[in-house]
PDB file of C-alpha atoms and ligand atoms in Angstrom:
ATOM      1  CA  UNK A   1     141.232 173.154 -73.743  1.00  0.00           C
ATOM      2  CA  UNK A   2     141.575 176.065 -76.459  1.00  0.00           C
ATOM      3  CA  UNK A   3     138.165 177.490 -77.969  1.00  0.00           C
ATOM      4  CA  UNK A   4     137.124 178.966 -81.034  1.00  0.00           C
ATOM      5  CA  UNK A   5     134.071 180.290 -80.697  1.00  0.00           C
ATOM      6  CA  UNK A   6     133.811 181.307 -76.762  1.00  0.00           C
ATOM      7  CA  UNK A   7     136.023 183.128 -74.413  1.00  0.00           C
ATOM      8  CA  UNK A   8     137.000 181.827 -71.284  1.00  0.00           C
ATOM      9  CA  UNK A   9     138.300 183.734 -68.137  1.00  0.00           C
ATOM     10  CA  UNK A  10     138.008 182.871 -64.266  1.00  0.00           C
ATOM     11  CA  UNK A  11     137.367 186.124 -62.087  1.00  0.00           C
ATOM     12  CA  UNK A  12     138.268 186.903 -58.426  1.00  0.00           C
ATOM     13  CA  UNK A  13     140.834 186.280 -56.310  1.00  0.00           C
ATOM     14  CA  UNK A  14     141.281 184.448 -53.164  1.00  0.00           C
ATOM     15  CA  UNK A  15     139.729 181.263 -52.214  1.00  0.00           C
ATOM     16  CA  UNK A  16     135.925 181.714 -52.313  1.00  0.00           C
ATOM     17  CA  UNK A  17     133.777 183.804 -54.674  1.00  0.00           C
ATOM     18  CA  UNK A  18     135.322 182.820 -57.681  1.00  0.00           C
ATOM     19  CA  UNK A  19     133.084 183.041 -61.024  1.00  0.00           C
ATOM     20  CA  UNK A  20     133.514 181.482 -64.217  1.00  0.00           C
ATOM     21  CA  UNK A  21     133.350 183.674 -67.552  1.00  0.00           C
ATOM     22  CA  UNK A  22     131.689 182.214 -70.869  1.00  0.00           C
ATOM     23  CA  UNK A  23     131.911 185.268 -73.758  1.00  0.00           C
ATOM     24  CA  UNK A  24     129.901 183.892 -76.751  1.00  0.00           C
ATOM     25  CA  UNK A  25     132.601 184.910 -79.764  1.00  0.00           C
ATOM     26  CA  UNK A  26     131.094 184.840 -83.103  1.00  0.00           C
ATOM     27  CA  UNK A  27     131.153 188.307 -83.758  1.00  0.00           C
ATOM     28  CA  UNK A  28     130.653 188.295 -87.456  1.00  0.00           C
ATOM     29  CA  UNK A  29     127.613 185.967 -87.217  1.00  0.00           C
ATOM     30  CA  UNK A  30     126.101 187.517 -83.673  1.00  0.00           C
ATOM     31  CA  UNK A  31     127.152 184.949 -81.911  1.00  0.00           C
ATOM     32  CA  UNK A  32     125.157 182.603 -83.859  1.00  0.00           C
ATOM     33  CA  UNK A  33     124.796 178.754 -82.268  1.00  0.00           C
ATOM     34  CA  UNK A  34     126.562 176.115 -84.701  1.00  0.00           C
ATOM     35  CA  UNK A  35     127.516 172.723 -83.399  1.00  0.00           C
ATOM     36  CA  UNK A  36     130.918 173.911 -82.617  1.00  0.00           C
ATOM     37  CA  UNK A  37     129.861 176.424 -80.488  1.00  0.00           C
ATOM     38  CA  UNK A  38     127.126 174.614 -78.649  1.00  0.00           C
ATOM     39  CA  UNK A  39     129.911 171.797 -77.425  1.00  0.00           C
ATOM     40  CA  UNK A  40     132.505 174.622 -76.431  1.00  0.00           C
ATOM     41  CA  UNK A  41     129.558 176.477 -74.269  1.00  0.00           C
ATOM     42  CA  UNK A  42     128.702 173.177 -73.014  1.00  0.00           C
ATOM     43  CA  UNK A  43     132.345 171.694 -71.945  1.00  0.00           C
ATOM     44  CA  UNK A  44     133.486 175.429 -71.243  1.00  0.00           C
ATOM     45  CA  UNK A  45     129.928 175.035 -68.003  1.00  0.00           C
ATOM     46  CA  UNK A  46     130.740 171.748 -67.468  1.00  0.00           C
ATOM     47  CA  UNK A  47     134.352 172.164 -66.761  1.00  0.00           C
ATOM     48  CA  UNK A  48     133.209 175.482 -64.506  1.00  0.00           C
ATOM     49  CA  UNK A  49     130.905 173.270 -62.994  1.00  0.00           C
ATOM     50  CA  UNK A  50     133.666 170.221 -62.227  1.00  0.00           C
ATOM     51  CA  UNK A  51     136.271 172.874 -60.887  1.00  0.00           C
ATOM     52  CA  UNK A  52     135.906 173.243 -57.130  1.00  0.00           C
ATOM     53  CA  UNK A  53     137.312 176.587 -56.619  1.00  0.00           C
ATOM     54  CA  UNK A  54     134.351 178.195 -58.872  1.00  0.00           C
ATOM     55  CA  UNK A  55     131.024 178.914 -57.438  1.00  0.00           C
ATOM     56  CA  UNK A  56     128.965 180.474 -60.274  1.00  0.00           C
ATOM     57  CA  UNK A  57     129.216 180.807 -63.634  1.00  0.00           C
ATOM     58  CA  UNK A  58     128.131 183.821 -66.197  1.00  0.00           C
ATOM     59  CA  UNK A  59     127.313 183.313 -69.464  1.00  0.00           C
ATOM     60  CA  UNK A  60     127.514 186.398 -71.581  1.00  0.00           C
ATOM     61  CA  UNK A  61     127.638 187.807 -75.298  1.00  0.00           C
ATOM     62  CA  UNK A  62     128.720 190.712 -77.125  1.00  0.00           C
ATOM     63  CA  UNK A  63     126.904 194.360 -76.757  1.00  0.00           C
ATOM     64  CA  UNK A  64     125.216 193.738 -80.144  1.00  0.00           C
ATOM     65  CA  UNK A  65     124.274 190.388 -79.792  1.00  0.00           C
ATOM     66  CA  UNK A  66     123.852 187.550 -76.488  1.00  0.00           C
ATOM     67  CA  UNK A  67     123.194 185.173 -79.828  1.00  0.00           C
ATOM     68  CA  UNK A  68     120.972 186.063 -82.446  1.00  0.00           C
ATOM     69  CA  UNK A  69     119.754 182.487 -83.007  1.00  0.00           C
ATOM     70  CA  UNK A  70     120.667 178.898 -84.308  1.00  0.00           C
ATOM     71  CA  UNK A  71     123.093 179.269 -87.155  1.00  0.00           C
ATOM     72  CA  UNK A  72     120.391 179.494 -90.047  1.00  0.00           C
ATOM     73  CA  UNK A  73     123.465 179.563 -92.214  1.00  0.00           C
ATOM     74  CA  UNK A  74     124.112 175.889 -90.763  1.00  0.00           C
ATOM     75  CA  UNK A  75     120.365 174.267 -90.406  1.00  0.00           C
ATOM     76  CA  UNK A  76     119.273 175.636 -93.721  1.00  0.00           C
ATOM     77  CA  UNK A  77     120.639 172.600 -95.635  1.00  0.00           C
ATOM     78  CA  UNK A  78     119.467 169.726 -93.371  1.00  0.00           C
ATOM     79  CA  UNK A  79     116.768 167.308 -93.710  1.00  0.00           C
ATOM     80  CA  UNK A  80     114.821 165.345 -91.480  1.00  0.00           C
ATOM     81  CA  UNK A  81     116.977 162.585 -90.873  1.00  0.00           C
ATOM     82  CA  UNK A  82     120.415 164.707 -89.869  1.00  0.00           C
ATOM     83  CA  UNK A  83     118.441 166.247 -87.440  1.00  0.00           C
ATOM     84  CA  UNK A  84     117.249 163.449 -86.231  1.00  0.00           C
ATOM     85  CA  UNK A  85     120.336 161.588 -86.120  1.00  0.00           C
ATOM     86  CA  UNK A  86     122.151 164.157 -84.926  1.00  0.00           C
ATOM     87  CA  UNK A  87     119.824 164.784 -82.398  1.00  0.00           C
ATOM     88  CA  UNK A  88     120.184 168.314 -83.300  1.00  0.00           C
ATOM     89  CA  UNK A  89     120.155 170.642 -80.250  1.00  0.00           C
ATOM     90  CA  UNK A  90     119.097 167.643 -78.017  1.00  0.00           C
ATOM     91  CA  UNK A  91     122.699 168.101 -76.613  1.00  0.00           C
ATOM     92  CA  UNK A  92     121.466 171.527 -74.315  1.00  0.00           C
ATOM     93  CA  UNK A  93     120.244 169.473 -71.878  1.00  0.00           C
ATOM     94  CA  UNK A  94     123.231 169.112 -70.612  1.00  0.00           C
ATOM     95  CA  UNK A  95     123.548 172.857 -69.734  1.00  0.00           C
ATOM     96  CA  UNK A  96     120.200 172.815 -67.336  1.00  0.00           C
ATOM     97  CA  UNK A  97     121.946 169.998 -65.453  1.00  0.00           C
ATOM     98  CA  UNK A  98     124.947 172.201 -64.599  1.00  0.00           C
ATOM     99  CA  UNK A  99     124.643 172.576 -60.726  1.00  0.00           C
ATOM    100  CA  UNK A 100     125.974 175.588 -59.682  1.00  0.00           C
ATOM    101  CA  UNK A 101     123.872 178.549 -60.800  1.00  0.00           C
ATOM    102  CA  UNK A 102     124.290 179.899 -63.962  1.00  0.00           C
ATOM    103  CA  UNK A 103     123.505 183.559 -64.571  1.00  0.00           C
ATOM    104  CA  UNK A 104     122.931 184.729 -68.378  1.00  0.00           C
ATOM    105  CA  UNK A 105     123.972 188.472 -69.047  1.00  0.00           C
ATOM    106  CA  UNK A 106     122.389 189.364 -71.938  1.00  0.00           C
ATOM    107  CA  UNK A 107     122.799 192.620 -74.251  1.00  0.00           C
ATOM    108  CA  UNK A 108     121.307 193.243 -77.969  1.00  0.00           C
ATOM    109  CA  UNK A 109     119.321 190.662 -79.300  1.00  0.00           C
ATOM    110  CA  UNK A 110     118.676 187.309 -77.740  1.00  0.00           C
ATOM    111  CA  UNK A 111     116.372 185.204 -80.595  1.00  0.00           C
ATOM    112  CA  UNK A 112     115.566 182.383 -81.066  1.00  0.00           C
ATOM    113  CA  UNK A 113     117.872 179.753 -79.873  1.00  0.00           C
ATOM    114  CA  UNK A 114     119.724 182.650 -78.163  1.00  0.00           C
ATOM    115  CA  UNK A 115     116.774 183.413 -76.456  1.00  0.00           C
ATOM    116  CA  UNK A 116     116.563 179.802 -75.480  1.00  0.00           C
ATOM    117  CA  UNK A 117     120.405 179.535 -74.142  1.00  0.00           C
ATOM    118  CA  UNK A 118     119.391 182.821 -71.759  1.00  0.00           C
ATOM    119  CA  UNK A 119     116.658 180.970 -70.432  1.00  0.00           C
ATOM    120  CA  UNK A 120     118.409 177.631 -69.746  1.00  0.00           C
ATOM    121  CA  UNK A 121     120.254 180.230 -67.542  1.00  0.00           C
ATOM    122  CA  UNK A 122     118.933 180.010 -63.553  1.00  0.00           C
ATOM    123  CA  UNK A 123     118.063 183.753 -64.356  1.00  0.00           C
ATOM    124  CA  UNK A 124     118.864 186.299 -66.644  1.00  0.00           C
ATOM    125  CA  UNK A 125     120.346 190.068 -65.911  1.00  0.00           C
ATOM    126  CA  UNK A 126     119.284 192.343 -68.988  1.00  0.00           C
ATOM    127  CA  UNK A 127     121.058 195.273 -70.234  1.00  0.00           C
ATOM    128  CA  UNK A 128     118.371 197.972 -71.367  1.00  0.00           C
ATOM    129  CA  UNK A 129     119.846 197.273 -74.868  1.00  0.00           C
ATOM    130  CA  UNK A 130     118.372 193.467 -74.679  1.00  0.00           C
ATOM    131  CA  UNK A 131     115.745 192.652 -77.199  1.00  0.00           C
ATOM    132  CA  UNK A 132     114.456 189.082 -76.836  1.00  0.00           C
ATOM    133  CA  UNK A 133     112.236 187.159 -79.430  1.00  0.00           C
ATOM    134  CA  UNK A 134     111.206 183.636 -80.961  1.00  0.00           C
ATOM    135  CA  UNK A 135     111.057 184.449 -84.170  1.00  0.00           C
ATOM    136  CA  UNK A 136     111.647 180.915 -85.465  1.00  0.00           C
ATOM    137  CA  UNK A 137     107.898 180.546 -87.415  1.00  0.00           C
ATOM    138  CA  UNK A 138     109.112 183.463 -89.656  1.00  0.00           C
ATOM    139  CA  UNK A 139     111.613 180.958 -90.904  1.00  0.00           C
ATOM    140  CA  UNK A 140     109.020 177.724 -91.625  1.00  0.00           C
ATOM    141  CA  UNK A 141     110.531 176.234 -88.062  1.00  0.00           C
ATOM    142  CA  UNK A 142     109.273 176.558 -84.598  1.00  0.00           C
ATOM    143  CA  UNK A 143     111.434 177.246 -81.345  1.00  0.00           C
ATOM    144  CA  UNK A 144     113.480 174.240 -80.820  1.00  0.00           C
ATOM    145  CA  UNK A 145     115.904 174.449 -77.995  1.00  0.00           C
ATOM    146  CA  UNK A 146     113.084 175.006 -75.326  1.00  0.00           C
ATOM    147  CA  UNK A 147     111.559 178.213 -76.076  1.00  0.00           C
ATOM    148  CA  UNK A 148     107.732 177.000 -76.716  1.00  0.00           C
ATOM    149  CA  UNK A 149     108.464 174.958 -73.164  1.00  0.00           C
ATOM    150  CA  UNK A 150     110.417 177.284 -71.013  1.00  0.00           C
ATOM    151  CA  UNK A 151     109.457 180.944 -72.344  1.00  0.00           C
ATOM    152  CA  UNK A 152     105.378 179.226 -71.440  1.00  0.00           C
ATOM    153  CA  UNK A 153     106.976 178.791 -67.865  1.00  0.00           C
ATOM    154  CA  UNK A 154     108.355 181.874 -67.212  1.00  0.00           C
ATOM    155  CA  UNK A 155     106.073 184.382 -68.754  1.00  0.00           C
ATOM    156  CA  UNK A 156     102.597 182.435 -68.906  1.00  0.00           C
ATOM    157  CA  UNK A 157     100.754 181.289 -72.233  1.00  0.00           C
ATOM    158  CA  UNK A 158      98.636 184.215 -73.628  1.00  0.00           C
ATOM    159  CA  UNK A 159     102.522 186.343 -73.675  1.00  0.00           C
ATOM    160  CA  UNK A 160     104.038 182.657 -74.847  1.00  0.00           C
ATOM    161  CA  UNK A 161     102.112 181.783 -77.361  1.00  0.00           C
ATOM    162  CA  UNK A 162     101.840 185.691 -78.992  1.00  0.00           C
ATOM    163  CA  UNK A 163     105.742 185.933 -78.878  1.00  0.00           C
ATOM    164  CA  UNK A 164     105.859 182.239 -80.449  1.00  0.00           C
ATOM    165  CA  UNK A 165     103.213 182.952 -82.871  1.00  0.00           C
ATOM    166  CA  UNK A 166     104.081 186.104 -84.112  1.00  0.00           C
ATOM    167  CA  UNK A 167     108.030 186.253 -83.948  1.00  0.00           C
ATOM    168  CA  UNK A 168     107.663 189.736 -82.325  1.00  0.00           C
ATOM    169  CA  UNK A 169     110.433 190.896 -80.286  1.00  0.00           C
ATOM    170  CA  UNK A 170     110.418 192.333 -76.866  1.00  0.00           C
ATOM    171  CA  UNK A 171     112.523 194.813 -75.286  1.00  0.00           C
ATOM    172  CA  UNK A 172     114.307 194.447 -72.156  1.00  0.00           C
ATOM    173  CA  UNK A 173     111.484 196.163 -70.049  1.00  0.00           C
ATOM    174  CA  UNK A 174     108.958 194.420 -71.706  1.00  0.00           C
ATOM    175  CA  UNK A 175     111.105 191.145 -70.575  1.00  0.00           C
ATOM    176  CA  UNK A 176     111.330 192.631 -66.762  1.00  0.00           C
ATOM    177  CA  UNK A 177     107.957 192.966 -66.169  1.00  0.00           C
ATOM    178  CA  UNK A 178     106.575 189.862 -68.099  1.00  0.00           C
ATOM    179  CA  UNK A 179     108.835 187.658 -65.717  1.00  0.00           C
ATOM    180  CA  UNK A 180     111.402 186.676 -68.301  1.00  0.00           C
ATOM    181  CA  UNK A 181     114.425 188.641 -66.855  1.00  0.00           C
ATOM    182  CA  UNK A 182     115.390 189.134 -63.034  1.00  0.00           C
ATOM    183  CA  UNK A 183     116.744 192.375 -63.355  1.00  0.00           C
ATOM    184  CA  UNK A 184     117.630 194.893 -66.208  1.00  0.00           C
ATOM    185  CA  UNK A 185     120.468 197.367 -65.710  1.00  0.00           C
ATOM    186  CA  UNK A 186     122.291 200.108 -68.145  1.00  0.00           C
ATOM    187  CA  UNK A 187     124.012 198.469 -70.898  1.00  0.00           C
ATOM    188  CA  UNK A 188     127.554 199.704 -69.589  1.00  0.00           C
ATOM    189  CA  UNK A 189     127.080 198.032 -66.167  1.00  0.00           C
ATOM    190  CA  UNK A 190     125.979 194.557 -67.008  1.00  0.00           C
ATOM    191  CA  UNK A 191     128.610 192.549 -67.129  1.00  0.00           C
ATOM    192  CA  UNK A 192     130.189 194.355 -63.632  1.00  0.00           C
ATOM    193  CA  UNK A 193     126.967 193.680 -62.311  1.00  0.00           C
ATOM    194  CA  UNK A 194     126.519 190.213 -63.302  1.00  0.00           C
ATOM    195  CA  UNK A 195     130.232 189.177 -61.978  1.00  0.00           C
ATOM    196  CA  UNK A 196     128.939 191.301 -59.055  1.00  0.00           C
ATOM    197  CA  UNK A 197     126.116 189.428 -58.407  1.00  0.00           C
ATOM    198  CA  UNK A 198     127.570 185.743 -59.441  1.00  0.00           C
ATOM    199  CA  UNK A 199     130.534 186.703 -56.792  1.00  0.00           C
ATOM    200  CA  UNK A 200     127.528 187.286 -54.415  1.00  0.00           C
ATOM    201  CA  UNK A 201     126.264 183.798 -55.015  1.00  0.00           C
ATOM    202  CA  UNK A 202     130.012 182.416 -55.021  1.00  0.00           C
ATOM    203  CA  UNK A 203     130.933 183.129 -50.902  1.00  0.00           C
ATOM    204  CA  UNK A 204     127.671 181.294 -50.029  1.00  0.00           C
ATOM    205  CA  UNK A 205     128.422 177.594 -48.880  1.00  0.00           C
ATOM    206  CA  UNK A 206     128.246 175.582 -52.156  1.00  0.00           C
ATOM    207  CA  UNK A 207     126.435 172.641 -50.965  1.00  0.00           C
ATOM    208  CA  UNK A 208     123.506 174.985 -49.507  1.00  0.00           C
ATOM    209  CA  UNK A 209     123.713 177.033 -53.185  1.00  0.00           C
ATOM    210  CA  UNK A 210     123.400 173.578 -54.843  1.00  0.00           C
ATOM    211  CA  UNK A 211     120.450 172.729 -52.588  1.00  0.00           C
ATOM    212  CA  UNK A 212     118.624 175.736 -52.957  1.00  0.00           C
ATOM    213  CA  UNK A 213     118.715 175.770 -56.438  1.00  0.00           C
ATOM    214  CA  UNK A 214     117.457 172.301 -56.649  1.00  0.00           C
ATOM    215  CA  UNK A 215     114.672 173.470 -54.561  1.00  0.00           C
ATOM    216  CA  UNK A 216     113.823 176.202 -56.415  1.00  0.00           C
ATOM    217  CA  UNK A 217     113.700 174.089 -59.819  1.00  0.00           C
ATOM    218  CA  UNK A 218     111.423 171.368 -57.628  1.00  0.00           C
ATOM    219  CA  UNK A 219     108.982 174.110 -58.025  1.00  0.00           C
ATOM    220  CA  UNK A 220     108.418 173.792 -61.948  1.00  0.00           C
ATOM    221  CA  UNK A 221     109.029 170.268 -61.877  1.00  0.00           C
ATOM    222  CA  UNK A 222     106.356 168.840 -59.321  1.00  0.00           C
ATOM    223  CA  UNK A 223     103.211 169.598 -57.571  1.00  0.00           C
ATOM    224  CA  UNK A 224     103.354 171.845 -54.524  1.00  0.00           C
ATOM    225  CA  UNK A 225     102.367 169.573 -51.897  1.00  0.00           C
ATOM    226  CA  UNK A 226     105.771 167.492 -53.324  1.00  0.00           C
ATOM    227  CA  UNK A 227     107.549 170.638 -53.481  1.00  0.00           C
ATOM    228  CA  UNK A 228     106.977 171.822 -50.366  1.00  0.00           C
ATOM    229  CA  UNK A 229     107.963 168.110 -48.820  1.00  0.00           C
ATOM    230  CA  UNK A 230     111.058 168.390 -50.423  1.00  0.00           C
ATOM    231  CA  UNK A 231     111.985 171.501 -49.283  1.00  0.00           C
ATOM    232  CA  UNK A 232     111.338 170.687 -45.973  1.00  0.00           C
ATOM    233  CA  UNK A 233     113.290 167.561 -46.160  1.00  0.00           C
ATOM    234  CA  UNK A 234     116.874 169.711 -47.350  1.00  0.00           C
ATOM    235  CA  UNK A 235     115.917 172.139 -45.291  1.00  0.00           C
ATOM    236  CA  UNK A 236     116.305 169.715 -42.074  1.00  0.00           C
ATOM    237  CA  UNK A 237     119.101 168.427 -43.894  1.00  0.00           C
ATOM    238  CA  UNK A 238     121.476 171.529 -44.112  1.00  0.00           C
ATOM    239  CA  UNK A 239     121.299 170.895 -39.887  1.00  0.00           C
ATOM    240  CA  UNK A 240     124.086 168.452 -40.943  1.00  0.00           C
ATOM    241  CA  UNK A 241     126.607 170.798 -41.655  1.00  0.00           C
ATOM    242  CA  UNK A 242     128.883 172.748 -40.532  1.00  0.00           C
ATOM    243  CA  UNK A 243     128.163 175.805 -42.382  1.00  0.00           C
ATOM    244  CA  UNK A 244     124.817 176.122 -40.921  1.00  0.00           C
ATOM    245  CA  UNK A 245     126.591 176.119 -37.633  1.00  0.00           C
ATOM    246  CA  UNK A 246     128.846 178.823 -38.863  1.00  0.00           C
ATOM    247  CA  UNK A 247     126.478 181.153 -40.640  1.00  0.00           C
ATOM    248  CA  UNK A 248     124.145 181.063 -37.794  1.00  0.00           C
ATOM    249  CA  UNK A 249     126.982 181.678 -34.759  1.00  0.00           C
ATOM    250  CA  UNK A 250     128.268 184.309 -37.350  1.00  0.00           C
ATOM    251  CA  UNK A 251     124.938 186.202 -37.360  1.00  0.00           C
ATOM    252  CA  UNK A 252     124.812 185.802 -33.261  1.00  0.00           C
ATOM    253  CA  UNK A 253     128.571 187.112 -32.959  1.00  0.00           C
ATOM    254  CA  UNK A 254     127.684 189.946 -35.420  1.00  0.00           C
ATOM    255  CA  UNK A 255     130.682 188.831 -38.055  1.00  0.00           C
ATOM    256  CA  UNK A 256     130.930 187.701 -41.070  1.00  0.00           C
ATOM    257  CA  UNK A 257     130.648 184.189 -41.992  1.00  0.00           C
ATOM    258  CA  UNK A 258     133.619 181.927 -43.050  1.00  0.00           C
ATOM    259  CA  UNK A 259     132.157 179.237 -44.995  1.00  0.00           C
ATOM    260  CA  UNK A 260     134.110 175.806 -45.722  1.00  0.00           C
ATOM    261  CA  UNK A 261     131.641 174.175 -47.928  1.00  0.00           C
ATOM    262  CA  UNK A 262     131.502 171.356 -45.196  1.00  0.00           C
TER     263      UNK A 262
HETATM  264  N1  CO8 B 301     122.313 182.535 -88.208  1.00  0.00           N
HETATM  265  C1  CO8 B 301     123.450 182.359 -88.875  1.00  0.00           C
HETATM  266  N2  CO8 B 301     123.782 183.954 -89.148  1.00  0.00           N
HETATM  267  C2  CO8 B 301     123.335 184.701 -88.610  1.00  0.00           C
HETATM  268  C3  CO8 B 301     122.226 184.556 -87.750  1.00  0.00           C
HETATM  269  C4  CO8 B 301     121.599 183.517 -87.501  1.00  0.00           C
HETATM  270  N3  CO8 B 301     120.709 183.014 -86.707  1.00  0.00           N
HETATM  271  N4  CO8 B 301     121.636 185.962 -87.372  1.00  0.00           N
HETATM  272  C5  CO8 B 301     122.766 186.969 -88.011  1.00  0.00           C
HETATM  273  N5  CO8 B 301     123.452 186.315 -88.562  1.00  0.00           N
HETATM  274  C6  CO8 B 301     124.696 187.044 -89.565  1.00  0.00           C
HETATM  275  C7  CO8 B 301     123.762 187.432 -90.419  1.00  0.00           C
HETATM  276  O1  CO8 B 301     123.498 186.461 -91.832  1.00  0.00           O
HETATM  277  C8  CO8 B 301     124.690 188.301 -90.812  1.00  0.00           C
HETATM  278  O2  CO8 B 301     125.773 187.651 -91.835  1.00  0.00           O
HETATM  279  P1  CO8 B 301     126.368 188.162 -93.490  1.00  0.00           P
HETATM  280  O3  CO8 B 301     127.396 189.479 -92.701  1.00  0.00           O
HETATM  281  O4  CO8 B 301     127.031 186.985 -93.582  1.00  0.00           O
HETATM  282  O5  CO8 B 301     125.158 188.385 -94.163  1.00  0.00           O
HETATM  283  C9  CO8 B 301     125.673 189.236 -89.584  1.00  0.00           C
HETATM  284  O6  CO8 B 301     125.067 188.158 -88.694  1.00  0.00           O
HETATM  285  C10 CO8 B 301     125.118 190.544 -89.209  1.00  0.00           C
HETATM  286  O7  CO8 B 301     123.648 190.115 -89.063  1.00  0.00           O
HETATM  287  P2  CO8 B 301     122.829 191.190 -90.248  1.00  0.00           P
HETATM  288  O8  CO8 B 301     123.326 191.719 -91.194  1.00  0.00           O
HETATM  289  O9  CO8 B 301     121.114 190.520 -90.655  1.00  0.00           O
HETATM  290  O10 CO8 B 301     122.000 192.185 -88.862  1.00  0.00           O
HETATM  291  P3  CO8 B 301     121.378 193.311 -88.626  1.00  0.00           P
HETATM  292  O11 CO8 B 301     122.007 194.226 -87.580  1.00  0.00           O
HETATM  293  O12 CO8 B 301     120.846 193.794 -89.846  1.00  0.00           O
HETATM  294  O13 CO8 B 301     120.045 192.650 -88.047  1.00  0.00           O
HETATM  295  C11 CO8 B 301     119.195 190.504 -86.580  1.00  0.00           C
HETATM  296  C12 CO8 B 301     120.263 191.905 -86.968  1.00  0.00           C
HETATM  297  C13 CO8 B 301     117.672 191.494 -86.272  1.00  0.00           C
HETATM  298  C14 CO8 B 301     119.543 189.645 -85.155  1.00  0.00           C
HETATM  299  C15 CO8 B 301     119.266 189.695 -87.865  1.00  0.00           C
HETATM  300  O14 CO8 B 301     120.559 189.021 -87.609  1.00  0.00           O
HETATM  301  C16 CO8 B 301     118.028 188.650 -87.874  1.00  0.00           C
HETATM  302  O15 CO8 B 301     116.895 188.890 -87.979  1.00  0.00           O
HETATM  303  N6  CO8 B 301     118.799 187.395 -87.574  1.00  0.00           N
HETATM  304  C17 CO8 B 301     117.688 185.895 -87.566  1.00  0.00           C
HETATM  305  C18 CO8 B 301     117.529 185.972 -86.322  1.00  0.00           C
HETATM  306  C19 CO8 B 301     116.342 184.474 -86.018  1.00  0.00           C
HETATM  307  O16 CO8 B 301     115.818 184.722 -86.863  1.00  0.00           O
HETATM  308  N7  CO8 B 301     116.672 183.870 -84.984  1.00  0.00           N
HETATM  309  C20 CO8 B 301     116.389 182.582 -85.070  1.00  0.00           C
HETATM  310  C21 CO8 B 301     116.978 181.341 -85.553  1.00  0.00           C
HETATM  311  S1  CO8 B 301     116.216 180.187 -85.816  1.00  0.00           S
HETATM  312  C22 CO8 B 301     116.693 179.604 -83.953  1.00  0.00           C
HETATM  313  O17 CO8 B 301     117.222 179.750 -83.204  1.00  0.00           O
HETATM  314  C23 CO8 B 301     115.962 177.821 -84.059  1.00  0.00           C
HETATM  315  C24 CO8 B 301     116.363 177.476 -82.766  1.00  0.00           C
HETATM  316  C25 CO8 B 301     115.892 176.139 -82.727  1.00  0.00           C
HETATM  317  C26 CO8 B 301     116.276 174.916 -83.250  1.00  0.00           C
HETATM  318  C27 CO8 B 301     115.926 173.734 -83.108  1.00  0.00           C
HETATM  319  C28 CO8 B 301     115.692 172.975 -84.442  1.00  0.00           C
HETATM  320  C29 CO8 B 301     115.951 171.503 -83.867  1.00  0.00           C
END
């Protein structure tokens, strides 16, 4: 499939450790998220998810902007009924539904829908130039792609409330202290670091990786008791896999495991 608002590439040779890279590419609009970009990112992410040779996905933007928000020029003329009937931004539910790990590699602005897109990834690696914010309040709206919910779960009520009510931007260091990003790296190393991290993930057993992602996600969806029960049940079930035997045998034999995704 050919895309106009994103670039896609596969990184990695050989059978394992292959990573699908999605680069947002609307430089003149600082990667603002319009309907076309939405459909293209979702199509690309779902295609990588369905490709058995890919083990993880990275979404990135440019040096200046991961994404400066939803496209204000596209939204400005819409009325309530247009937004409601088109279920504006409802399609984004398809991204967190991707089963393979998704890393957001963020440099520059990640604002509004850009911050919300980054938070839909499983974790964010930020360049030291990254700036995060939910400035929708200044435009007479509120976050509409999950910001009020995901930001609050990630950084807590007080700080989320402050950012959503003031529209203040935070830099990468503050974002790391707040728990919004997993790691901060020098801007020049961002993409290499994210791809290396994704390749590390992609070398592991795919079914075990999918189950690990599902288990961590359970933590924000259910009670501790239910979450612990879920973890124990799926932990037990992994002993049905060849990859469990291979991983533990390789440790005992002091060699690298050769996982087969079985
Ligand atoms: N939408 C459309 N175009 C944009 C956007 C955007 N979000 N952000 C930047 N652009 C465009 C600018 O209009 C400009 O285009 P042009 O050259 O044609 O005028 C170009 O990108 C470059 O931008 P600037 O000249 O403004 O660049 P600066 O370096 O001076 O400033 C900023 C960079 C600070 C990032 C600035 O562009 C800015 O404040 N952008 C808007 C940030 C923002 O408010 N984002 C939130 C948008 S609302 C949102 O995301 C809601 C999501 C959910 C809604 C759900 C509804 C259901």
